Amino acid sequence: QVQLVESGGGLVQAGGSLRLSCVFSGRTFSSYVMGWFRQSPGKEREFVAYIGWSGRIKDYADPAKGRFTISRDNAKNTVYLQMNSLKPEDTAVYYCAAGRSLAIRWSAYDYWGQGTQVTVSS
């Protein structure tokens, strides 16, 4: 019964911002590590960011550092990805994922959302 539902994607101009949300249900949200990944056509799924169960530990892929911020609200069972200074290279389907330990490899995560499209125009 675990479900992850992403929202907040859309089309924005380069330099703009988007805030993605992912709502978790079916298990105890606060016991899960949450991650964001993305995938563009012809490329492998790519790590973007993760956050520990308490929100105290975070990490980002190099392209996201300084521009993206991951956060979570355990009272709302929700993880967020604030994306600023967006570039055309950020265009991808963005997926949230839940797992039991911090990892940058997608295979370490147990549950996945359906994805939300982010398109950045130049």
PDB file of N, CA, C and O in Angstrom, residues 37-47 63 88-95 106:
ATOM      1  N   PHE A  37      15.482  11.693  -7.855  1.00  0.00           N
ATOM      2  CA  PHE A  37      16.233  11.296  -9.036  1.00  0.00           C
ATOM      3  C   PHE A  37      15.584  11.916 -10.256  1.00  0.00           C
ATOM      4  O   PHE A  37      14.433  12.356 -10.196  1.00  0.00           O
ATOM      5  N   ARG A  38      16.316  11.930 -11.352  1.00  0.00           N
ATOM      6  CA  ARG A  38      15.739  12.433 -12.595  1.00  0.00           C
ATOM      7  C   ARG A  38      16.242  11.613 -13.773  1.00  0.00           C
ATOM      8  O   ARG A  38      17.295  10.980 -13.714  1.00  0.00           O
ATOM      9  N   GLN A  39      15.462  11.637 -14.847  1.00  0.00           N
ATOM     10  CA  GLN A  39      15.827  10.905 -16.043  1.00  0.00           C
ATOM     11  C   GLN A  39      15.354  11.669 -17.276  1.00  0.00           C
ATOM     12  O   GLN A  39      14.189  12.043 -17.371  1.00  0.00           O
ATOM     13  N   SER A  40      16.267  11.900 -18.200  1.00  0.00           N
ATOM     14  CA  SER A  40      15.950  12.542 -19.461  1.00  0.00           C
ATOM     15  C   SER A  40      16.084  11.515 -20.580  1.00  0.00           C
ATOM     16  O   SER A  40      16.743  10.482 -20.411  1.00  0.00           O
ATOM     17  N   PRO A  41      15.470  11.764 -21.733  1.00  0.00           N
ATOM     18  CA  PRO A  41      15.492  10.779 -22.821  1.00  0.00           C
ATOM     19  C   PRO A  41      16.905  10.365 -23.209  1.00  0.00           C
ATOM     20  O   PRO A  41      17.785  11.209 -23.396  1.00  0.00           O
ATOM     21  N   GLY A  42      17.108   9.059 -23.315  1.00  0.00           N
ATOM     22  CA  GLY A  42      18.390   8.523 -23.732  1.00  0.00           C
ATOM     23  C   GLY A  42      19.452   8.477 -22.656  1.00  0.00           C
ATOM     24  O   GLY A  42      20.592   8.105 -22.948  1.00  0.00           O
ATOM     25  N   LYS A  43      19.109   8.836 -21.421  1.00  0.00           N
ATOM     26  CA  LYS A  43      20.077   8.850 -20.334  1.00  0.00           C
ATOM     27  C   LYS A  43      19.611   7.961 -19.185  1.00  0.00           C
ATOM     28  O   LYS A  43      18.426   7.676 -19.048  1.00  0.00           O
ATOM     29  N   GLU A  44      20.566   7.551 -18.361  1.00  0.00           N
ATOM     30  CA  GLU A  44      20.245   6.764 -17.177  1.00  0.00           C
ATOM     31  C   GLU A  44      19.616   7.636 -16.102  1.00  0.00           C
ATOM     32  O   GLU A  44      19.783   8.856 -16.086  1.00  0.00           O
ATOM     33  N   ARG A  45      18.910   6.991 -15.208  1.00  0.00           N
ATOM     34  CA  ARG A  45      18.370   7.678 -14.043  1.00  0.00           C
ATOM     35  C   ARG A  45      19.522   8.252 -13.220  1.00  0.00           C
ATOM     36  O   ARG A  45      20.505   7.563 -12.932  1.00  0.00           O
ATOM     37  N   GLU A  46      19.399   9.493 -12.812  1.00  0.00           N
ATOM     38  CA  GLU A  46      20.476  10.241 -12.196  1.00  0.00           C
ATOM     39  C   GLU A  46      20.076  10.716 -10.806  1.00  0.00           C
ATOM     40  O   GLU A  46      18.995  11.280 -10.621  1.00  0.00           O
ATOM     41  N   PHE A  47      20.955  10.520  -9.849  1.00  0.00           N
ATOM     42  CA  PHE A  47      20.744  11.013  -8.494  1.00  0.00           C
ATOM     43  C   PHE A  47      20.736  12.531  -8.475  1.00  0.00           C
ATOM     44  O   PHE A  47      21.565  13.173  -9.132  1.00  0.00           O
ATOM     45  N   PRO A  63      25.611  18.897  -9.989  1.00  0.00           N
ATOM     46  CA  PRO A  63      24.837  19.890 -10.740  1.00  0.00           C
ATOM     47  C   PRO A  63      23.755  20.586  -9.923  1.00  0.00           C
ATOM     48  O   PRO A  63      23.297  21.665 -10.310  1.00  0.00           O
ATOM     49  N   PRO A  88      18.349  24.616 -18.923  1.00  0.00           N
ATOM     50  CA  PRO A  88      17.784  23.628 -19.844  1.00  0.00           C
ATOM     51  C   PRO A  88      18.275  22.207 -19.559  1.00  0.00           C
ATOM     52  O   PRO A  88      17.522  21.248 -19.787  1.00  0.00           O
ATOM     53  N   GLU A  89      19.489  22.055 -19.056  1.00  0.00           N
ATOM     54  CA  GLU A  89      20.029  20.744 -18.730  1.00  0.00           C
ATOM     55  C   GLU A  89      19.284  20.060 -17.589  1.00  0.00           C
ATOM     56  O   GLU A  89      19.453  18.856 -17.375  1.00  0.00           O
ATOM     57  N   ASP A  90      18.477  20.806 -16.845  1.00  0.00           N
ATOM     58  CA  ASP A  90      17.676  20.231 -15.762  1.00  0.00           C
ATOM     59  C   ASP A  90      16.401  19.572 -16.271  1.00  0.00           C
ATOM     60  O   ASP A  90      15.683  18.944 -15.482  1.00  0.00           O
ATOM     61  N   THR A  91      16.099  19.718 -17.541  1.00  0.00           N
ATOM     62  CA  THR A  91      14.897  19.120 -18.115  1.00  0.00           C
ATOM     63  C   THR A  91      14.944  17.605 -17.971  1.00  0.00           C
ATOM     64  O   THR A  91      15.897  16.959 -18.405  1.00  0.00           O
ATOM     65  N   ALA A  92      13.914  17.041 -17.347  1.00  0.00           N
ATOM     66  CA  ALA A  92      13.862  15.602 -17.092  1.00  0.00           C
ATOM     67  C   ALA A  92      12.549  15.276 -16.405  1.00  0.00           C
ATOM     68  O   ALA A  92      11.818  16.165 -15.967  1.00  0.00           O
ATOM     69  N   VAL A  93      12.268  13.984 -16.296  1.00  0.00           N
ATOM     70  CA  VAL A  93      11.230  13.515 -15.394  1.00  0.00           C
ATOM     71  C   VAL A  93      11.874  13.328 -14.028  1.00  0.00           C
ATOM     72  O   VAL A  93      12.892  12.649 -13.907  1.00  0.00           O
ATOM     73  N   TYR A  94      11.282  13.925 -13.017  1.00  0.00           N
ATOM     74  CA  TYR A  94      11.808  13.849 -11.662  1.00  0.00           C
ATOM     75  C   TYR A  94      10.992  12.860 -10.840  1.00  0.00           C
ATOM     76  O   TYR A  94       9.761  12.908 -10.830  1.00  0.00           O
ATOM     77  N   TYR A  95      11.693  11.962 -10.150  1.00  0.00           N
ATOM     78  CA  TYR A  95      11.074  10.919  -9.350  1.00  0.00           C
ATOM     79  C   TYR A  95      11.496  11.052  -7.891  1.00  0.00           C
ATOM     80  O   TYR A  95      12.668  11.300  -7.601  1.00  0.00           O
ATOM     81  N   TRP A 106      20.161   4.402  -7.363  1.00  0.00           N
ATOM     82  CA  TRP A 106      18.710   4.238  -7.384  1.00  0.00           C
ATOM     83  C   TRP A 106      18.265   2.861  -6.915  1.00  0.00           C
ATOM     84  O   TRP A 106      17.160   2.711  -6.368  1.00  0.00           O
TER      85      TRP A 106
END
